[in-house]
């Protein structure tokens, strides 16, 4: 309700009691705060001036009695909270998850099992290593955390965009993170794995090898959150309505397909637009081009030894190839609303791998077991105490009656005198434990036995075979990217023994990979013993010969006064109908044309860079353009194997910029016909002109 002027703020006593209870809806309007017409203190006192401190005369010292100065500055001094110890850099969106109903045979969790059931979600994407202000496009593992506000309580699926992890046991998490974070003496490099301590650790600690392969592949530099897969990584145990169990791995499949940047693009974007992924998601959601993913499960029998086809399901450095256990789709996630406030929502959201509901259970994966401790613990420092579940973004949508009391930042006025069980004083108002049929969480009984040891199962000793499998499953272009990524990263390592050891690890993955990286470093290639019996998994390759959807992609059209605005209009219409964006680029800002034919110039050659676009076109009538910045724009797009097009005299501008117009992925036409727009859409749907990529790759990196 809009606030009326001259209406005093309501007193706390006048507020609806539901608003002071955690039972109230998550994200309920904030208890009468921030809705008055006048600027006030935190206590609601109307202020007459917020620009001048109270002084002894206009030239005199400030007075201690200035309550407003002290409150304003004190609050400001305490605005920051500790950033997340990992995954500090992130961006999030609200959305909805709709279950297909197909999971009903394996889980009783209604948000997965019931056909058509809609569950509100909040999803935070992140990089793992960088600080809160670091760049989005660095080479790193991306976090993919989903909070489902289910009617049975919150469920958090805290995953990554890679299906395996660096370590098999959570006790080593501080080690891998200390090695990956900036060096403690100079605090450099920021948000990079290309430095000595990272490669020191992963070359000594070979169980990281499989994850390192993923990080050095195109997966380490996604094009956008929209085109990124997500994985629950661990094996979970699902429980059906009869109590039968299965072992399951979760996958998020992006509807837009999986697509990545190339390394030079990622580096450029980190400088020209450090918010590249964050901006892309927020702009797309604002424009109605929502991000969509399907949730899938690989279902494996819950066998006594918890293995499947010889793969230890408790080892988080192993995948189950999709060819062995197909991913069955069980629901769709749509991200359709941007947060209103970054701090209140994206920064304060707290995920925890232990947030589950009946129908989903954890397994004995030792990485998962440690996480079950860490995620609760870390919020105590980060969010300043144990009451973070009361923050609006973390509140359950299920009724809460928890007997947890007091503590820092308690915001609920609890009633009653008996916050304990059993009691005889609470009467009907007191909470009671629920039976299983009433929705109580009851773990499936499982026998636990064994000697108390600090040890791993023997199966955890295989550190290389799936790294070999991953490399063997890549297309030639993807292999080249991996070679160049290793050569770049190890090229940034100062200590020769670390490089030598890292090459020794690669020799156990693939001889050819090791030789190429060694050649790039100018070092001899060691000989290893890579597995020679791996079965490639085609599902691991990102490159598809079939064009995918183009929603959220960005097409730049270079124009100038006199350009074919009707042609631009046709291309805009065709691309926008598919959820893509068209931006007009011209030498100077303003507009082109007039009336219904007006095109707003959104970028000039000075304010743009090639990384913003998935394809660049030169409009007919703009062929005379000759500008060194246009040359750079086009040559970068060419090197990055993006679709480039021109119609009418536009080809002339390509030739002026030194573009080989006979190369693959260059689309020329006399004018804008529907066949031409179709060809352009197809080229963008293929992500890149991969035939050209092979020609330019050594310079594209
Ligand atoms: Fe973790 C944050 C993902 C292992 C300890 N982790 C964090 C986030 C993601 C992951 C996506 C960001 C959450 C957010 O957006 O707020 N982490 C993973 C995955 C792992 C993993 C996929 C392995 C499969 N993590 C892992 C281990 C430990 C942690 C083994 C500790 C033993 N992770 C944390 C943490 C963080 C965190 C310290 C920092 C901030 C937070 O939890 O809320 O508790």
XYZ file of C-alpha atoms and ligand atoms in Angstrom:
745
model
C 0.000 0.000 0.000
C 1.424 3.396 -0.924
C 2.167 5.486 2.135
C 0.162 8.671 2.615
C 1.957 11.821 3.568
C 1.390 12.941 7.123
C 0.580 9.392 8.232
C 2.691 8.399 11.225
C 4.521 5.068 10.994
C 2.597 2.271 12.768
C 3.851 1.373 16.202
C 5.170 -2.198 16.607
C 2.145 -2.963 18.799
C -0.187 -2.187 15.907
C 1.452 -4.732 13.627
C -0.211 -7.996 12.700
C 1.219 -10.601 15.110
C 1.799 -12.934 12.152
C 4.384 -10.478 10.916
C 6.498 -10.975 14.011
C 6.481 -14.724 13.763
C 8.671 -16.984 11.644
C 5.449 -18.698 10.635
C 4.689 -15.692 8.436
C 5.344 -16.043 4.743
C 8.917 -15.751 3.510
C 9.693 -12.360 2.027
C 6.672 -10.770 3.693
C 6.722 -6.962 3.577
C 9.080 -5.729 6.192
C 6.970 -5.002 9.238
C 6.072 -1.439 8.381
C 9.692 -0.469 7.750
C 10.808 1.759 4.865
C 7.335 2.814 3.788
C 6.870 6.333 5.125
C 6.933 9.466 3.036
C 9.518 11.212 5.206
C 13.149 10.527 5.874
C 13.485 9.312 9.454
C 15.988 7.899 11.905
C 15.913 4.144 12.558
C 13.522 4.953 15.409
C 11.069 6.682 13.103
C 11.869 10.262 14.058
C 11.369 12.575 11.076
C 14.574 14.328 10.058
C 14.808 17.917 8.950
C 18.294 17.785 7.397
C 20.612 14.950 6.410
C 23.302 17.011 4.676
C 24.811 19.041 7.487
C 26.162 17.787 10.795
C 25.231 19.712 13.912
C 28.050 22.149 14.565
C 29.003 24.905 16.946
C 28.547 27.580 14.310
C 28.914 27.087 10.523
C 32.721 26.926 10.842
C 32.821 25.164 14.213
C 33.462 21.548 15.312
C 30.709 18.887 15.177
C 28.754 18.231 18.343
C 28.650 14.825 20.029
C 24.954 15.297 20.600
C 24.244 14.964 16.851
C 22.232 11.742 17.093
C 21.661 11.659 13.340
C 25.327 11.996 12.417
C 26.279 9.244 14.846
C 23.510 6.873 13.754
C 24.129 7.426 10.043
C 27.894 6.930 10.268
C 27.739 4.060 12.776
C 25.329 2.120 10.614
C 27.415 2.749 7.527
C 30.576 1.613 9.342
C 28.948 -1.783 9.883
C 27.311 -2.305 6.486
C 29.652 -5.082 5.365
C 29.579 -8.661 6.582
C 32.337 -11.212 5.971
C 32.181 -12.483 2.423
C 31.722 -16.202 1.905
C 34.993 -18.039 2.558
C 34.478 -19.652 -0.862
C 31.960 -18.761 -3.600
C 32.033 -15.119 -2.472
C 31.233 -13.769 -5.931
C 27.697 -14.605 -6.966
C 24.438 -13.535 -8.539
C 20.975 -14.919 -7.991
C 17.398 -15.009 -9.218
C 13.997 -16.172 -8.052
C 11.967 -18.694 -9.960
C 9.807 -21.738 -9.875
C 10.377 -25.472 -10.150
C 7.642 -27.544 -11.749
C 7.746 -31.319 -11.277
C 6.936 -33.571 -14.234
C 5.784 -36.326 -11.889
C 8.236 -38.829 -13.341
C 10.251 -39.019 -10.092
C 7.263 -40.458 -8.218
C 8.599 -43.981 -8.709
C 11.818 -43.243 -6.803
C 11.005 -40.566 -4.216
C 8.159 -39.615 -1.958
C 9.352 -35.978 -1.759
C 6.252 -34.231 -3.156
C 8.139 -31.322 -4.749
C 9.876 -33.845 -7.035
C 7.237 -36.555 -7.212
C 3.899 -34.830 -7.780
C 3.100 -34.002 -11.373
C 2.599 -30.272 -11.863
C 3.608 -29.365 -8.315
C 5.154 -25.870 -8.342
C 7.762 -24.904 -5.774
C 9.241 -21.410 -5.442
C 13.031 -21.356 -5.683
C 15.951 -19.005 -5.210
C 19.083 -19.860 -7.196
C 22.554 -18.419 -6.624
C 25.352 -18.881 -9.169
C 28.926 -18.171 -8.153
C 32.596 -18.523 -8.884
C 34.486 -20.514 -6.253
C 37.818 -18.776 -5.763
C 37.367 -15.043 -6.311
C 36.460 -12.369 -3.797
C 33.097 -10.674 -3.841
C 34.253 -7.951 -6.256
C 36.152 -10.210 -8.658
C 35.319 -10.774 -12.327
C 32.636 -13.181 -13.500
C 34.446 -14.733 -16.453
C 37.575 -16.119 -14.787
C 38.501 -19.773 -15.265
C 36.921 -21.491 -12.277
C 34.295 -23.929 -11.097
C 30.849 -22.283 -10.919
C 28.462 -22.809 -8.023
C 24.856 -23.711 -8.810
C 22.898 -23.504 -5.535
C 19.172 -24.022 -5.524
C 16.915 -23.363 -2.543
C 13.522 -25.024 -2.974
C 10.920 -23.499 -0.625
C 8.874 -26.696 -0.465
C 5.687 -27.105 1.528
C 7.559 -29.658 3.655
C 10.501 -27.362 4.448
C 13.451 -25.926 2.557
C 15.593 -28.195 0.398
C 19.003 -26.940 -0.762
C 20.760 -28.567 -3.707
C 24.206 -26.952 -3.423
C 25.929 -28.044 -6.601
C 28.509 -26.972 -9.151
C 28.724 -26.768 -12.935
C 31.135 -29.702 -12.854
C 30.063 -33.169 -11.716
C 33.230 -34.045 -9.776
C 35.269 -32.450 -7.017
C 38.942 -31.866 -6.254
C 38.988 -33.931 -3.081
C 37.392 -37.134 -1.860
C 37.227 -36.206 1.810
C 35.961 -32.893 3.180
C 38.789 -32.729 5.698
C 40.969 -31.551 2.797
C 38.700 -28.656 1.810
C 40.803 -26.029 3.640
C 43.887 -27.377 1.812
C 42.516 -27.094 -1.723
C 41.017 -23.682 -0.975
C 44.182 -22.332 0.677
C 46.120 -23.527 -2.384
C 43.681 -21.976 -4.863
C 43.135 -18.625 -3.145
C 45.660 -15.797 -3.697
C 49.083 -16.245 -2.143
C 48.905 -15.148 1.486
C 51.898 -12.814 1.314
C 50.868 -10.484 -1.536
C 47.250 -11.554 -1.965
C 47.691 -12.194 -5.679
C 46.512 -13.469 -8.086
C 42.829 -12.727 -7.595
C 40.281 -15.317 -8.801
C 42.823 -17.358 -10.741
C 44.066 -20.907 -10.617
C 47.077 -20.000 -12.791
C 49.617 -19.762 -9.986
C 52.152 -21.848 -8.108
C 50.279 -22.867 -4.999
C 47.249 -24.202 -6.915
C 49.383 -26.316 -9.246
C 51.640 -27.328 -6.380
C 48.661 -28.809 -4.537
C 46.866 -30.466 -7.454
C 50.069 -32.021 -8.789
C 50.871 -33.504 -5.373
C 47.292 -34.479 -4.714
C 46.374 -36.498 -7.759
C 42.774 -37.233 -6.786
C 42.162 -33.655 -8.051
C 43.127 -34.639 -11.611
C 39.636 -35.342 -12.910
C 38.265 -32.027 -11.616
C 41.313 -30.196 -13.009
C 40.491 -31.616 -16.457
C 36.991 -30.158 -16.205
C 38.314 -26.808 -14.973
C 40.809 -26.599 -17.859
C 38.090 -27.476 -20.361
C 35.498 -25.084 -21.774
C 33.354 -25.824 -18.683
C 35.662 -23.509 -16.719
C 34.539 -20.463 -18.729
C 30.771 -20.644 -19.368
C 29.183 -18.224 -21.849
C 26.409 -17.468 -19.366
C 24.588 -19.004 -16.431
C 21.840 -19.844 -18.915
C 24.151 -22.157 -20.852
C 25.701 -23.976 -17.922
C 24.960 -27.489 -16.692
C 24.605 -28.074 -12.966
C 25.382 -31.173 -10.911
C 24.587 -32.289 -7.375
C 28.022 -34.015 -7.515
C 27.430 -36.472 -4.655
C 25.282 -39.545 -4.822
C 22.051 -39.060 -2.863
C 19.693 -41.725 -1.576
C 16.076 -41.320 -2.676
C 13.300 -43.043 -0.751
C 9.940 -43.904 -2.312
C 6.530 -44.093 -0.637
C 7.088 -47.772 0.275
C 10.486 -47.078 1.790
C 12.461 -48.551 -1.122
C 15.699 -46.708 -1.841
C 17.822 -45.889 -4.891
C 21.123 -44.112 -5.351
C 20.803 -41.013 -7.469
C 22.873 -38.249 -9.038
C 21.218 -34.906 -9.842
C 21.804 -32.986 -13.090
C 20.555 -29.569 -14.254
C 20.305 -29.525 -18.059
C 20.135 -26.008 -19.528
C 17.332 -25.718 -22.078
C 19.551 -23.326 -24.085
C 22.281 -25.977 -24.414
C 25.766 -25.962 -22.935
C 27.990 -23.237 -24.317
C 31.209 -21.547 -23.274
C 33.386 -18.545 -23.935
C 36.805 -18.936 -25.519
C 39.718 -18.017 -23.305
C 40.639 -14.720 -24.942
C 36.993 -13.643 -24.718
C 36.879 -14.557 -21.028
C 40.004 -12.501 -20.379
C 38.683 -9.501 -22.319
C 35.310 -9.640 -20.598
C 36.974 -9.741 -17.177
C 38.367 -6.303 -17.988
C 35.675 -4.673 -20.095
C 32.711 -5.999 -18.114
C 33.594 -7.812 -14.877
C 29.836 -8.255 -14.297
C 29.414 -10.127 -17.589
C 27.406 -13.102 -16.257
C 25.533 -11.135 -13.626
C 24.465 -8.493 -16.127
C 23.516 -11.079 -18.732
C 21.170 -12.859 -16.317
C 19.597 -9.714 -14.846
C 19.057 -8.077 -18.263
C 17.589 -11.242 -19.737
C 15.146 -11.729 -16.858
C 14.104 -8.075 -17.027
C 13.466 -8.511 -20.742
C 11.366 -11.646 -20.143
C 13.947 -14.059 -21.610
C 13.864 -16.353 -18.570
C 16.579 -18.891 -17.809
C 15.421 -22.498 -17.949
C 16.873 -25.819 -16.886
C 15.485 -29.328 -16.618
C 16.272 -31.352 -13.531
C 17.366 -34.885 -14.284
C 18.364 -37.903 -12.243
C 20.577 -40.872 -12.903
C 19.081 -43.715 -10.926
C 21.299 -46.551 -9.721
C 20.285 -49.538 -7.582
C 21.011 -49.161 -3.858
C 23.416 -52.076 -3.693
C 25.304 -53.147 -0.563
C 28.667 -52.043 -1.976
C 27.244 -48.751 -3.318
C 28.944 -49.177 -6.685
C 27.523 -49.162 -10.195
C 29.276 -50.778 -13.181
C 32.472 -50.789 -11.140
C 32.181 -47.080 -10.243
C 32.246 -46.269 -6.529
C 29.197 -44.068 -5.986
C 30.641 -42.631 -2.778
C 33.686 -41.238 -4.599
C 32.944 -37.603 -5.594
C 35.807 -37.594 -8.106
C 33.877 -40.048 -10.306
C 30.971 -39.628 -12.686
C 28.574 -42.239 -13.928
C 28.664 -41.808 -17.727
C 25.211 -40.956 -19.062
C 25.528 -43.802 -21.532
C 25.541 -46.228 -18.565
C 22.756 -44.553 -16.589
C 20.675 -42.167 -18.688
C 19.582 -38.865 -17.166
C 15.815 -39.037 -16.628
C 14.159 -35.620 -16.656
C 11.914 -34.953 -13.666
C 11.077 -31.254 -13.714
C 11.744 -27.776 -15.040
C 13.284 -24.774 -13.333
C 12.467 -21.293 -14.612
C 14.289 -18.246 -13.271
C 11.906 -15.384 -13.823
C 12.457 -12.649 -11.229
C 15.451 -10.574 -10.251
C 16.091 -9.934 -6.568
C 14.990 -6.523 -5.290
C 18.007 -6.103 -3.054
C 21.388 -7.732 -3.562
C 22.425 -7.724 0.071
C 19.141 -8.817 1.633
C 18.670 -11.685 -0.801
C 21.774 -12.763 -2.719
C 24.286 -11.994 0.020
C 22.233 -13.190 2.969
C 20.909 -16.381 1.459
C 22.347 -19.343 3.351
C 22.490 -22.748 1.714
C 23.083 -25.978 3.555
C 23.527 -29.438 2.076
C 21.677 -30.867 5.084
C 18.424 -29.075 4.225
C 16.396 -32.037 2.957
C 12.847 -33.390 3.251
C 11.484 -36.943 3.553
C 12.246 -38.800 0.329
C 15.855 -37.544 0.040
C 18.754 -38.667 2.202
C 22.499 -38.193 2.274
C 25.036 -40.951 1.682
C 28.357 -41.775 3.350
C 30.375 -39.889 0.716
C 33.066 -38.415 3.006
C 33.000 -35.120 1.134
C 29.285 -34.787 1.711
C 29.611 -35.744 5.365
C 31.996 -32.846 6.044
C 29.769 -30.449 4.135
C 26.913 -31.338 6.437
C 28.905 -29.682 9.214
C 30.458 -26.789 7.310
C 27.435 -25.049 5.800
C 25.686 -24.513 9.109
C 28.868 -23.539 10.860
C 30.011 -20.953 8.328
C 26.785 -18.941 8.582
C 27.435 -18.279 12.269
C 30.351 -16.042 11.343
C 29.028 -14.788 8.054
C 25.541 -13.902 9.206
C 26.465 -13.075 12.780
C 24.739 -15.723 14.863
C 22.341 -18.638 14.853
C 19.135 -16.862 13.755
C 19.899 -16.559 10.031
C 16.953 -18.844 9.192
C 14.725 -15.912 10.184
C 16.123 -13.688 7.423
C 13.389 -13.247 4.824
C 15.306 -14.989 2.032
C 16.019 -18.017 4.230
C 12.594 -18.396 5.812
C 10.826 -21.643 5.258
C 7.455 -21.572 3.506
C 6.413 -24.463 5.733
C 5.160 -23.635 9.236
C 8.043 -23.353 11.705
C 7.795 -24.156 15.419
C 11.302 -24.982 16.486
C 11.839 -24.336 20.211
C 15.087 -22.564 19.194
C 15.288 -19.389 21.255
C 17.119 -16.124 21.755
C 20.604 -15.530 20.280
C 22.047 -12.633 18.308
C 19.595 -10.907 15.962
C 16.536 -12.711 17.296
C 13.669 -11.054 15.413
C 10.750 -13.154 16.614
C 8.779 -12.348 19.754
C 8.160 -15.884 20.914
C 5.243 -16.533 23.242
C 4.764 -19.077 25.987
C 6.926 -20.339 28.828
C 7.819 -23.846 27.713
C 10.233 -23.905 24.739
C 11.288 -27.441 25.645
C 10.012 -30.991 25.269
C 8.458 -32.773 26.966
C 6.423 -30.182 28.811
C 3.055 -29.950 30.483
C 2.688 -26.164 30.240
C 2.331 -25.342 26.547
C -1.055 -27.043 26.130
C -2.355 -27.114 22.542
C 0.074 -24.434 21.406
C 3.227 -26.437 21.987
C 4.865 -28.316 19.111
C 5.015 -32.116 19.123
C 7.366 -34.366 17.115
C 5.637 -35.662 13.971
C 5.311 -39.343 13.126
C 6.480 -40.521 9.718
C 2.920 -40.510 8.281
C 2.570 -36.962 9.622
C 5.618 -35.936 7.595
C 8.269 -36.449 10.274
C 11.762 -36.960 8.836
C 12.767 -40.530 9.643
C 16.063 -41.829 8.216
C 15.862 -45.202 6.493
C 17.544 -47.593 8.956
C 20.933 -48.672 7.649
C 23.508 -50.851 9.291
C 26.684 -48.934 10.146
C 29.753 -50.863 11.231
C 33.481 -50.858 10.801
C 36.698 -50.097 12.536
C 37.412 -46.551 13.563
C 40.081 -45.567 10.994
C 41.351 -42.574 9.061
C 41.345 -44.310 5.674
C 39.664 -44.438 2.269
C 38.235 -47.430 0.443
C 40.772 -48.898 -2.006
C 38.538 -47.931 -4.938
C 39.302 -44.265 -4.170
C 42.902 -44.867 -5.298
C 42.046 -44.648 -8.996
C 42.820 -40.992 -9.730
C 43.317 -41.041 -13.486
C 41.011 -43.339 -15.438
C 38.067 -40.926 -15.528
C 40.352 -37.975 -16.333
C 41.445 -40.045 -19.334
C 37.811 -40.829 -20.139
C 36.938 -37.116 -20.024
C 39.734 -36.141 -22.416
C 38.929 -39.017 -24.762
C 35.313 -37.827 -24.941
C 36.162 -34.334 -26.223
C 35.962 -33.156 -29.831
C 39.234 -31.988 -31.463
C 38.444 -28.302 -30.805
C 37.645 -28.986 -27.151
C 40.900 -30.956 -26.826
C 42.807 -28.024 -28.289
C 41.202 -25.702 -25.724
C 42.291 -28.049 -22.926
C 45.858 -28.167 -24.240
C 45.960 -24.370 -24.421
C 44.432 -23.947 -20.956
C 47.054 -26.219 -19.347
C 49.822 -24.505 -21.304
C 48.580 -21.079 -20.201
C 48.161 -22.011 -16.543
C 51.438 -23.892 -16.193
C 53.095 -21.083 -18.125
C 52.156 -18.814 -15.211
C 53.818 -21.127 -12.683
C 57.268 -19.915 -11.585
C 58.666 -23.039 -9.952
C 60.053 -25.516 -12.496
C 59.607 -28.588 -10.236
C 55.860 -27.852 -10.007
C 55.559 -27.692 -13.805
C 57.496 -30.945 -14.105
C 55.243 -32.648 -11.574
C 52.109 -31.336 -13.297
C 53.363 -32.758 -16.609
C 53.977 -36.043 -14.818
C 50.307 -36.075 -13.829
C 49.206 -35.306 -17.399
C 51.327 -38.179 -18.668
C 49.046 -40.487 -16.700
C 45.978 -38.925 -18.326
C 46.887 -38.842 -22.005
C 50.276 -39.000 -23.737
C 49.249 -36.690 -26.565
C 47.859 -34.060 -24.166
C 51.043 -34.218 -22.103
C 53.289 -33.911 -25.160
C 51.436 -30.878 -26.531
C 51.477 -29.058 -23.199
C 55.139 -29.902 -22.689
C 55.927 -28.596 -26.191
C 54.127 -25.332 -25.392
C 56.167 -24.962 -22.219
C 59.389 -25.899 -23.965
C 59.919 -28.850 -21.647
C 60.445 -32.563 -22.212
C 57.311 -34.711 -21.962
C 57.481 -37.432 -19.322
C 56.065 -40.874 -20.042
C 53.192 -42.164 -17.914
C 50.734 -45.012 -17.873
C 47.357 -43.695 -19.000
C 44.448 -46.143 -18.967
C 44.076 -47.681 -22.421
C 40.647 -49.236 -21.989
C 38.357 -46.247 -21.401
C 35.039 -46.016 -23.193
C 34.472 -42.373 -24.278
C 31.220 -40.756 -23.143
C 29.896 -38.604 -26.009
C 27.512 -36.856 -23.567
C 30.518 -35.056 -22.059
C 31.238 -33.066 -25.220
C 29.514 -29.688 -25.455
C 29.650 -29.429 -29.222
C 26.528 -30.461 -31.060
C 25.997 -30.474 -34.828
C 22.343 -29.575 -34.241
C 21.562 -25.867 -33.711
C 20.076 -25.137 -30.297
C 17.740 -22.391 -29.067
C 19.063 -18.827 -29.197
C 17.109 -17.209 -26.340
C 19.268 -14.769 -24.396
C 21.928 -14.484 -27.108
C 23.037 -11.048 -28.299
C 23.474 -9.941 -31.908
C 25.275 -6.701 -32.732
C 24.425 -4.871 -35.954
C 26.909 -2.249 -37.092
C 25.101 0.617 -38.763
C 25.662 4.239 -39.804
C 23.554 7.052 -41.226
C 22.026 5.775 -44.459
C 22.032 2.119 -43.298
C 19.204 -0.226 -44.324
C 16.918 0.269 -41.317
C 14.176 -1.873 -42.834
C 16.657 -4.758 -42.994
C 17.712 -4.171 -39.379
C 14.021 -4.166 -38.415
C 13.468 -7.549 -40.080
C 16.453 -9.094 -38.327
C 15.380 -7.601 -35.000
C 11.885 -9.046 -35.382
C 13.145 -12.517 -36.275
C 15.702 -12.673 -33.457
C 13.488 -11.119 -30.798
C 10.776 -13.650 -31.632
C 13.278 -16.293 -30.479
C 14.159 -14.458 -27.260
C 17.473 -13.049 -28.530
C 18.563 -9.404 -28.286
C 19.669 -7.092 -31.061
C 21.888 -4.094 -30.342
C 22.675 -1.426 -32.917
C 26.291 -0.244 -32.928
C 27.300 2.961 -34.716
C 30.290 5.316 -34.776
C 28.480 7.836 -32.532
C 25.444 7.649 -30.240
C 21.861 8.874 -30.727
C 19.339 7.436 -33.151
C 19.159 6.428 -36.783
C 16.139 7.142 -38.988
C 12.851 8.556 -37.812
C 9.266 7.642 -36.995
C 8.461 3.935 -36.911
C 11.845 3.209 -38.507
C 13.859 4.764 -35.685
C 16.687 2.627 -34.328
C 18.257 3.573 -31.010
C 22.036 3.295 -31.078
C 22.747 1.292 -27.933
C 26.508 1.040 -28.369
C 29.148 3.109 -30.132
C 32.454 1.797 -31.392
C 33.951 3.386 -28.277
C 31.586 1.804 -25.740
C 31.450 -1.697 -27.082
C 33.713 -4.726 -27.400
C 33.226 -7.950 -29.344
C 32.668 -10.034 -26.202
C 29.172 -8.581 -25.872
C 27.932 -10.367 -28.983
C 27.318 -13.896 -30.166
C 27.259 -12.642 -33.760
C 28.096 -9.374 -35.499
C 26.444 -8.119 -38.666
C 27.217 -5.149 -40.900
C 24.071 -3.525 -42.200
C 23.702 -2.678 -45.852
C 24.541 0.997 -46.304
C 27.286 0.880 -43.643
C 29.918 -0.620 -45.958
C 31.976 2.579 -46.111
C 32.792 2.404 -42.397
C 36.512 2.237 -41.740
C 37.623 2.630 -38.144
C 40.392 0.843 -36.285
C 37.929 0.046 -33.475
C 35.618 -1.641 -35.981
C 38.579 -3.624 -37.283
C 39.345 -4.818 -33.742
C 35.674 -5.647 -33.132
C 35.419 -7.750 -36.278
C 38.793 -9.421 -35.978
C 38.038 -10.484 -32.408
C 34.675 -11.883 -33.474
C 36.452 -13.689 -36.314
C 39.129 -15.130 -34.009
C 36.482 -16.235 -31.547
C 34.707 -18.132 -34.331
C 31.491 -16.158 -34.025
C 29.005 -15.851 -36.844
C 29.695 -12.702 -38.871
C 27.338 -11.406 -41.511
C 26.869 -8.529 -43.915
C 24.292 -7.596 -46.465
C 24.318 -5.141 -49.352
C 27.506 -3.089 -49.345
C 28.202 -4.184 -45.714
C 30.713 -6.713 -47.047
C 32.983 -3.800 -47.904
C 33.425 -2.970 -44.198
C 34.419 -6.601 -43.551
C 37.033 -6.459 -46.293
C 38.339 -3.114 -45.001
C 38.806 -4.775 -41.602
C 40.807 -7.577 -43.225
C 38.165 -10.280 -42.706
C 38.393 -13.288 -45.015
C 34.796 -13.337 -46.239
C 35.193 -16.851 -47.667
C 35.895 -18.381 -44.249
C 33.333 -20.677 -42.555
C 30.612 -18.876 -40.617
C 30.672 -15.670 -42.709
C 27.158 -15.061 -44.026
C 26.788 -12.634 -46.911
C 23.600 -11.619 -48.695
C 22.310 -8.993 -51.116
C 19.576 -7.999 -48.688
C 17.635 -9.237 -45.663
C 15.397 -12.092 -46.808
C 13.680 -14.625 -44.568
C 16.138 -17.266 -45.819
C 19.006 -15.029 -44.686
C 17.578 -14.471 -41.197
C 17.011 -18.222 -40.919
C 20.653 -18.863 -41.796
C 21.761 -16.295 -39.223
C 19.590 -17.862 -36.510
C 20.970 -21.287 -37.353
C 24.555 -19.989 -37.169
C 23.942 -18.495 -33.706
C 22.198 -21.719 -32.619
C 25.387 -23.636 -33.484
C 27.165 -21.311 -30.981
C 30.277 -20.896 -33.081
C 31.605 -21.609 -36.552
C 33.610 -24.556 -35.280
C 35.154 -25.183 -38.728
C 36.699 -21.744 -38.514
C 37.683 -22.275 -34.890
C 40.179 -24.937 -35.883
C 41.853 -22.468 -38.300
C 42.229 -19.644 -35.805
C 42.503 -21.517 -32.521
C 46.172 -21.072 -31.780
C 45.599 -17.331 -31.677
C 42.126 -17.503 -30.118
C 43.311 -19.439 -27.133
Fe 30.991 -25.752 -0.635
C 29.796 -22.612 -0.310
C 29.468 -26.028 -3.709
C 32.431 -28.849 -1.105
C 32.206 -25.656 2.484
N 29.886 -24.539 -1.800
C 29.484 -23.279 -1.480
C 28.669 -22.758 -2.514
C 28.576 -23.721 -3.484
C 29.342 -24.841 -3.019
C 27.829 -23.643 -4.774
C 28.028 -21.376 -2.544
C 26.741 -21.378 -1.773
C 26.031 -20.056 -1.914
O 25.715 -19.686 -3.062
O 25.802 -19.419 -0.895
N 31.019 -27.126 -2.141
C 30.229 -27.092 -3.262
C 30.304 -28.376 -3.925
C 31.146 -29.155 -3.198
C 31.587 -28.380 -2.073
C 29.538 -28.731 -5.182
C 31.560 -30.569 -3.441
C 30.850 -31.422 -4.078
N 32.136 -26.999 0.467
C 32.616 -28.234 0.102
C 33.316 -28.838 1.228
C 33.240 -27.937 2.266
C 32.498 -26.793 1.748
C 33.966 -30.191 1.211
C 33.779 -28.013 3.649
C 34.107 -29.109 4.267
N 31.051 -24.345 0.800
C 31.543 -24.545 2.027
C 31.298 -23.404 2.973
C 30.508 -22.407 2.079
C 30.451 -23.137 0.746
C 32.515 -22.886 3.669
C 30.972 -20.975 1.999
C 29.761 -20.124 2.158
C 28.698 -21.045 2.520
O 29.195 -22.322 2.555
O 27.562 -20.772 2.789
O 30.542 -23.819 4.048
